[in-house]
Short mmCIF file of C-alpha atoms in Angstrom, two decimals:
data_model
loop_
_atom_site.label_atom_id
_atom_site.label_comp_id
_atom_site.label_asym_id
_atom_site.label_seq_id
_atom_site.Cartn_x
_atom_site.Cartn_y
_atom_site.Cartn_z
CA MET A 1 -105.29 1.18 112.04
CA SER A 2 -108.51 2.39 113.66
CA ARG A 3 -109.93 0.28 116.44
CA GLY A 4 -113.25 2.06 116.31
CA PRO A 5 -116.48 0.80 114.78
CA ALA A 6 -116.17 -1.16 111.56
CA LYS A 7 -118.61 1.19 109.87
CA ARG A 8 -119.96 4.62 110.73
CA GLY A 9 -123.44 3.41 111.65
CA ALA A 10 -122.39 0.50 113.88
CA PRO A 11 -122.96 1.05 117.63
CA HIS A 12 -119.76 1.46 119.62
CA PRO A 13 -120.18 0.51 123.30
CA VAL A 14 -118.21 2.80 125.63
CA VAL A 15 -117.90 1.60 129.22
CA ILE A 16 -116.88 4.13 131.89
CA VAL A 17 -116.06 2.69 135.29
CA ALA A 18 -117.31 4.64 138.31
CA PHE A 19 -116.57 4.06 141.99
CA ASP A 20 -116.77 5.91 145.29
CA GLY A 21 -114.26 8.75 145.45
CA VAL A 22 -113.81 8.95 141.67
CA GLN A 23 -113.10 12.41 140.25
CA LEU A 24 -116.30 13.69 138.71
CA LEU A 25 -114.78 15.24 135.59
CA ASP A 26 -112.81 12.06 134.84
CA VAL A 27 -116.19 10.45 134.22
CA THR A 28 -118.31 13.25 132.80
CA GLY A 29 -115.66 14.78 130.51
CA PRO A 30 -115.26 11.75 128.23
CA ALA A 31 -118.99 10.99 128.48
CA GLU A 32 -119.82 14.47 127.22
CA VAL A 33 -117.42 14.17 124.30
CA PHE A 34 -118.83 10.83 123.16
CA SER A 35 -122.46 11.94 123.55
CA THR A 36 -121.74 15.17 121.65
CA ALA A 37 -120.12 13.14 118.88
CA ASN A 38 -123.46 11.35 118.47
CA LEU A 39 -124.93 14.66 117.33
CA HIS A 40 -122.47 14.60 114.42
CA GLY A 41 -122.90 11.09 113.06
CA ALA A 42 -121.27 8.84 115.64
CA ARG A 43 -123.12 6.06 117.46
CA TYR A 44 -121.46 5.70 120.85
CA GLU A 45 -123.45 3.87 123.50
CA VAL A 46 -122.07 5.23 126.76
CA ARG A 47 -122.66 3.11 129.85
CA ILE A 48 -121.46 3.87 133.36
CA VAL A 49 -120.77 0.79 135.43
CA SER A 50 -119.81 0.40 139.08
CA PRO A 51 -118.41 -2.72 140.78
CA ASP A 52 -121.73 -3.56 142.48
CA GLY A 53 -124.04 -1.85 139.99
CA THR A 54 -125.14 0.89 142.42
CA ASP A 55 -124.74 4.66 142.31
CA VAL A 56 -121.45 6.18 143.51
CA ARG A 57 -120.45 9.37 145.31
CA THR A 58 -117.65 11.26 143.56
CA SER A 59 -114.78 13.16 145.17
CA SER A 60 -116.80 16.39 144.89
CA GLY A 61 -119.78 14.85 146.66
CA VAL A 62 -121.92 14.67 143.52
CA ARG A 63 -123.63 11.31 143.06
CA ILE A 64 -123.43 9.52 139.71
CA GLY A 65 -126.04 7.01 138.66
CA ALA A 66 -124.70 3.69 137.41
CA ASP A 67 -126.32 1.87 134.50
CA GLY A 68 -125.56 -1.42 136.22
CA GLY A 69 -122.80 -3.83 137.06
CA PRO A 70 -120.51 -5.91 134.85
CA GLY A 71 -123.28 -8.35 134.03
CA SER A 72 -125.20 -5.63 132.21
CA LEU A 73 -122.44 -4.96 129.69
CA PRO A 74 -121.91 -6.24 126.16
CA ALA A 75 -119.49 -9.13 125.80
CA ARG A 76 -117.06 -7.03 123.76
CA PRO A 77 -117.03 -3.30 124.71
CA GLY A 78 -115.50 -1.04 122.11
CA THR A 79 -113.82 1.36 124.53
CA LEU A 80 -113.11 1.09 128.25
CA VAL A 81 -112.51 4.31 130.22
CA VAL A 82 -110.99 3.97 133.69
CA PRO A 83 -111.08 7.23 135.67
CA GLY A 84 -109.14 7.86 138.86
CA ARG A 85 -109.26 9.26 142.35
CA SER A 86 -106.66 11.44 144.04
CA ASP A 87 -106.01 8.77 146.69
CA TRP A 88 -104.98 6.14 144.15
CA ARG A 89 -103.81 3.73 146.85
CA ARG A 90 -107.38 3.23 148.04
CA ALA A 91 -108.47 2.58 144.49
CA VAL A 92 -105.86 -0.10 143.78
CA ALA A 93 -106.52 -1.69 147.19
CA ASP A 94 -110.20 -2.27 146.30
CA PRO A 95 -110.42 -5.86 144.97
CA ALA A 96 -113.94 -5.34 143.60
CA LEU A 97 -112.76 -2.38 141.52
CA THR A 98 -109.51 -3.91 140.29
CA GLY A 99 -111.27 -7.19 139.55
CA LEU A 100 -113.92 -5.41 137.48
CA VAL A 101 -111.29 -3.41 135.57
CA ALA A 102 -109.15 -6.52 134.95
CA GLU A 103 -112.17 -8.31 133.51
CA LEU A 104 -113.09 -5.36 131.30
CA VAL A 105 -109.48 -4.97 130.13
CA ARG A 106 -109.60 -8.53 128.83
CA ARG A 107 -112.94 -7.95 127.08
CA SER A 108 -112.49 -4.48 125.60
CA ARG A 109 -111.06 -3.68 122.18
CA ARG A 110 -109.61 -0.36 123.35
CA VAL A 111 -108.50 0.40 126.92
CA THR A 112 -108.03 3.93 128.28
CA SER A 113 -107.49 5.76 131.56
CA VAL A 114 -107.87 9.31 132.81
CA CYS A 115 -105.51 10.86 135.37
CA ALA A 116 -104.94 8.50 138.35
CA GLY A 117 -106.93 5.81 136.56
CA ALA A 118 -103.52 4.76 135.19
CA PHE A 119 -102.75 3.27 138.61
CA VAL A 120 -105.80 1.01 138.39
CA LEU A 121 -104.79 -0.08 134.89
CA ALA A 122 -101.23 -0.66 136.08
CA GLU A 123 -102.53 -2.88 138.88
CA THR A 124 -104.07 -5.19 136.26
CA GLY A 125 -100.70 -5.52 134.48
CA VAL A 126 -101.93 -4.18 131.15
CA LEU A 127 -99.43 -1.29 131.30
CA ASP A 128 -96.38 -3.50 131.86
CA GLY A 129 -93.82 -2.66 129.19
CA ARG A 130 -96.02 0.10 127.77
CA ARG A 131 -95.61 3.85 127.63
CA ALA A 132 -98.09 5.56 129.93
CA VAL A 133 -98.89 8.93 131.46
CA THR A 134 -100.79 10.25 134.46
CA HIS A 135 -101.14 13.59 136.24
CA TRP A 136 -97.73 15.29 136.44
CA ARG A 137 -97.87 15.29 140.25
CA LEU A 138 -98.31 11.52 140.26
CA ALA A 139 -95.86 10.48 137.53
CA ALA A 140 -93.02 9.67 139.93
CA GLN A 141 -95.37 7.70 142.17
CA LEU A 142 -96.63 5.66 139.21
CA ALA A 143 -93.07 4.87 138.14
CA ALA A 144 -92.09 3.87 141.68
CA ALA A 145 -95.16 1.74 142.35
CA TYR A 146 -95.12 0.01 138.95
CA PRO A 147 -91.53 -0.12 137.67
CA LEU A 148 -92.46 -2.15 134.58
CA VAL A 149 -94.50 0.79 133.25
CA ARG A 150 -92.62 3.24 131.01
CA VAL A 151 -93.94 6.43 132.60
CA GLU A 152 -93.73 9.69 130.66
CA ALA A 153 -94.29 12.94 132.51
CA ASP A 154 -95.08 15.51 129.81
CA PRO A 155 -97.64 14.24 127.23
CA VAL A 156 -101.33 15.04 127.67
CA PHE A 157 -102.09 11.52 126.47
CA VAL A 158 -100.08 8.55 125.23
CA GLN A 159 -101.20 5.69 122.98
CA ASP A 160 -99.32 2.39 123.05
CA GLY A 161 -101.07 -0.24 120.99
CA HIS A 162 -104.71 -0.51 122.02
CA VAL A 163 -104.04 1.18 125.39
CA VAL A 164 -104.31 4.97 125.78
CA THR A 165 -103.57 6.80 129.03
CA SER A 166 -104.12 10.50 129.71
CA ALA A 167 -102.87 13.09 132.17
CA GLY A 168 -104.79 15.12 134.74
CA VAL A 169 -108.57 15.50 134.94
CA THR A 170 -109.53 17.68 131.93
CA SER A 171 -107.15 15.70 129.71
CA GLY A 172 -109.89 13.07 129.60
CA ILE A 173 -111.60 15.42 127.17
CA ASP A 174 -108.45 15.57 125.01
CA LEU A 175 -108.27 11.77 125.15
CA ALA A 176 -111.90 11.29 124.14
CA LEU A 177 -111.56 13.79 121.28
CA SER A 178 -108.59 11.85 119.93
CA LEU A 179 -110.63 8.64 120.04
CA VAL A 180 -113.50 10.30 118.19
CA GLU A 181 -111.03 11.43 115.54
CA GLU A 182 -109.59 7.91 115.30
CA ASP A 183 -113.08 6.45 114.88
CA HIS A 184 -114.78 9.08 112.72
CA GLY A 185 -112.15 11.44 111.38
CA ALA A 186 -110.92 14.92 112.15
CA ALA A 187 -114.03 16.70 110.85
CA VAL A 188 -116.31 15.09 113.42
CA ALA A 189 -113.81 15.61 116.24
CA ARG A 190 -113.47 19.24 115.21
CA GLU A 191 -117.24 19.74 115.42
CA VAL A 192 -117.27 18.21 118.90
CA ALA A 193 -114.43 20.50 120.01
CA ARG A 194 -116.31 23.52 118.67
CA GLU A 195 -119.50 22.44 120.41
CA LEU A 196 -117.72 22.06 123.75
CA VAL A 197 -115.52 25.15 123.22
CA VAL A 198 -112.28 23.27 123.84
CA PHE A 199 -108.99 22.92 121.99
CA MET A 200 -108.96 20.36 119.20
CA ALA A 201 -105.37 19.75 120.29
CA ARG A 202 -104.20 21.33 123.53
CA PRO A 203 -101.07 23.49 123.02
CA GLY A 204 -98.08 22.22 124.99
CA GLY A 205 -97.71 19.37 127.43
CA GLN A 206 -97.98 18.98 131.19
CA SER A 207 -94.59 20.60 131.79
CA GLN A 208 -96.20 24.03 131.36
CA TYR A 209 -98.12 23.37 134.59
CA SER A 210 -95.31 21.80 136.62
CA ALA A 211 -91.68 22.23 137.55
CA ARG A 212 -89.56 20.44 134.96
CA LEU A 213 -87.20 18.86 137.46
CA THR A 214 -87.94 18.30 141.12
CA PRO A 215 -84.72 17.54 142.98
CA ARG A 216 -84.55 14.97 145.70
CA GLU A 217 -83.95 16.40 149.16
CA ALA A 218 -80.26 16.83 149.85
CA LYS A 219 -78.78 15.44 153.07
CA HIS A 220 -75.27 16.89 152.80
CA PRO A 221 -75.18 20.15 154.83
CA VAL A 222 -72.95 21.97 152.33
CA LEU A 223 -75.25 21.05 149.46
CA ARG A 224 -78.30 22.19 151.37
CA THR A 225 -76.58 25.52 151.96
CA VAL A 226 -75.77 25.84 148.25
CA MET A 227 -79.34 25.04 147.23
CA ASP A 228 -80.72 27.54 149.73
CA ALA A 229 -78.38 30.21 148.39
CA ILE A 230 -79.46 29.57 144.80
CA GLY A 231 -83.10 29.65 145.84
CA ALA A 232 -82.59 32.98 147.59
CA ASP A 233 -80.82 34.53 144.59
CA PRO A 234 -81.05 32.72 141.23
CA ARG A 235 -78.77 35.40 139.74
CA LEU A 236 -75.78 33.66 141.34
CA THR A 237 -73.41 31.99 138.88
CA LEU A 238 -72.02 28.48 139.20
CA ASP A 239 -68.55 29.92 139.80
CA GLU A 240 -69.85 32.03 142.69
CA VAL A 241 -71.75 29.10 144.15
CA THR A 242 -68.73 26.82 143.91
CA ARG A 243 -66.39 29.39 145.45
CA ASP A 244 -68.76 30.15 148.33
CA ALA A 245 -69.18 26.43 149.04
CA GLY A 246 -65.42 25.98 149.34
CA LEU A 247 -65.55 22.97 147.05
CA SER A 248 -64.10 22.17 143.66
CA GLY A 249 -66.48 22.23 140.72
CA ARG A 250 -66.03 18.49 140.25
CA HIS A 251 -66.79 17.75 143.91
CA LEU A 252 -69.91 19.92 143.87
CA ALA A 253 -71.11 18.22 140.67
CA ARG A 254 -70.68 14.79 142.28
CA LEU A 255 -72.66 15.90 145.33
CA PHE A 256 -75.48 17.27 143.17
CA ARG A 257 -75.73 14.12 141.07
CA SER A 258 -75.60 11.69 143.99
CA GLU A 259 -78.06 13.57 146.21
CA THR A 260 -80.45 15.30 143.81
CA GLY A 261 -80.14 13.43 140.53
CA MET A 262 -79.32 16.71 138.81
CA THR A 263 -76.22 18.62 137.75
CA PRO A 264 -75.56 22.02 139.37
CA GLY A 265 -76.41 23.65 136.05
CA GLN A 266 -79.74 21.83 135.77
CA TYR A 267 -80.69 22.82 139.29
CA LEU A 268 -79.73 26.45 138.75
CA GLU A 269 -81.70 26.58 135.50
CA SER A 270 -84.78 25.02 137.14
CA VAL A 271 -84.69 27.62 139.93
CA ARG A 272 -84.30 30.43 137.42
CA LEU A 273 -87.19 29.05 135.40
CA GLU A 274 -89.49 28.94 138.42
CA ALA A 275 -88.41 32.44 139.43
CA ALA A 276 -89.19 33.73 135.93
CA GLN A 277 -92.57 31.98 135.92
CA ALA A 278 -93.49 33.62 139.22
CA LEU A 279 -92.42 37.05 137.98
CA LEU A 280 -94.36 36.68 134.73
CA GLU A 281 -97.48 35.55 136.55
CA ALA A 282 -97.43 38.25 139.20
CA GLY A 283 -96.08 41.42 137.57
CA ASP A 284 -95.98 43.66 134.54
CA ASP A 285 -92.21 43.98 134.16
CA PRO A 286 -90.87 43.68 130.60
CA VAL A 287 -89.41 40.34 129.57
CA ASP A 288 -85.89 41.82 129.62
CA THR A 289 -86.35 42.83 133.26
CA VAL A 290 -87.75 39.43 134.21
CA ALA A 291 -84.79 37.73 132.53
CA ALA A 292 -82.34 39.85 134.52
CA GLN A 293 -84.15 39.41 137.84
CA SER A 294 -84.45 35.64 137.46
CA GLY A 295 -80.79 35.16 136.55
CA PHE A 296 -81.09 34.37 132.85
CA GLY A 297 -79.26 37.56 131.93
CA SER A 298 -80.90 38.05 128.54
CA ALA A 299 -84.41 37.70 127.19
CA GLU A 300 -83.12 35.44 124.41
CA THR A 301 -81.56 32.99 126.87
CA MET A 302 -84.78 32.90 128.88
CA ARG A 303 -86.85 32.43 125.73
CA ARG A 304 -84.75 29.42 124.68
CA VAL A 305 -85.17 27.77 128.09
CA PHE A 306 -88.92 28.42 128.13
CA GLN A 307 -89.31 27.08 124.61
CA HIS A 308 -87.22 23.98 125.28
CA THR A 309 -88.78 23.19 128.65
CA LEU A 310 -92.37 24.41 128.42
CA ASN A 311 -92.83 24.65 124.66
CA LEU A 312 -93.99 28.22 125.26
CA ALA A 313 -92.44 31.64 124.82
CA PRO A 314 -92.30 33.77 128.01
CA THR A 315 -94.91 36.17 126.63
CA ALA A 316 -97.23 33.27 125.79
CA TYR A 317 -96.69 31.84 129.26
CA ARG A 318 -97.68 35.15 130.84
CA ALA A 319 -100.78 35.40 128.66
CA ARG A 320 -101.86 31.87 129.55
CA PHE A 321 -101.23 31.88 133.29
CA ARG A 322 -101.44 35.52 134.34
CA SER A 323 -105.20 35.72 134.82
CA THR A 324 -108.48 34.14 133.77
CA ARG A 325 -109.59 37.59 132.56
CA THR A 326 -108.77 38.76 129.05
CA SER A 327 -109.71 42.39 129.78
CA PRO A 328 -110.75 44.52 132.78
CA PRO A 329 -114.42 44.21 133.77
CA SER A 330 -116.71 46.99 132.63
CA GLY A 331 -116.39 50.05 134.82
CA TRP A 332 -112.86 49.27 136.09
CA PRO A 333 -110.37 52.07 135.48
CA ILE A 334 -107.91 51.48 132.66
CA GLY A 335 -104.29 51.57 133.70
CA THR A 336 -104.74 50.13 137.20
CA ASN A 337 -103.56 46.70 138.21
CA SER A 338 -106.97 45.66 139.52
CA THR A 339 -107.01 42.54 137.37
CA ASN A 340 -103.60 41.45 138.56
CA SER A 341 -104.41 40.60 142.15
#
């Protein structure tokens, strides 16, 4: 059931919290989506509020003007947007900020966060028992700091009841587009996406930008040696690794699980995946060659791992992450690797 305005013409107050050190795009991305939606029939009233009602300086140094403090807001905001800052600990340690957000959480019909804003929401308790997401680099920290939150690492945004959390920085645009669609339908959201030249729905999740599994640091000297050997040559097989370590396969598996949280096979696959990603990003070798060099053996095996882990084929991964250029600039010689540096 939509939690947006009861009818298309009814004003929908959107409150975006701003504070010193906030990431600029966390604030302006959603604001731009909602204001653009107003050009296509929506009636969002976007207000930026700071704890003391004064302007704030963002993480990039750009100042944002605040429309006022909490006293200037409607009694029942339609949507609350809580952005974040990279140093989330300073944000959650600010009682004025967390107090303002806690008050607005209680008053708002729909509660959302962008990136590290999930930590501020978690501090209020509204995420306890709920599924939530934040930037992939911060997911483990969110889970450790707030164990009652059901943290998911891959989605771009997650909705659990009236609470919606989104991943890193630009995902605030994805989040806002989904809210526009919820309130006014896919046609309006599609027009906003076209206007802003963004995906209506971003292909893939956060895993395409991050390592799927990050092992804990191993303390056992033999295991460290094994992990270093795999990192140096991902073409090694598990049998070779086990033999060189002088351990039984069962003993090595126990060491991996207890010290890294992974099986030997999972670790080897994650190293091969990262090796293949680096080769695809940096070179022109055919997919078959990349598969052999990274230890997958065959292009089909590599394709299955890429598809399962990143939801992308190797060729699509290369196209997406190889370069920001789609073709050589005018005047550059064809056939050189000038665009690959």
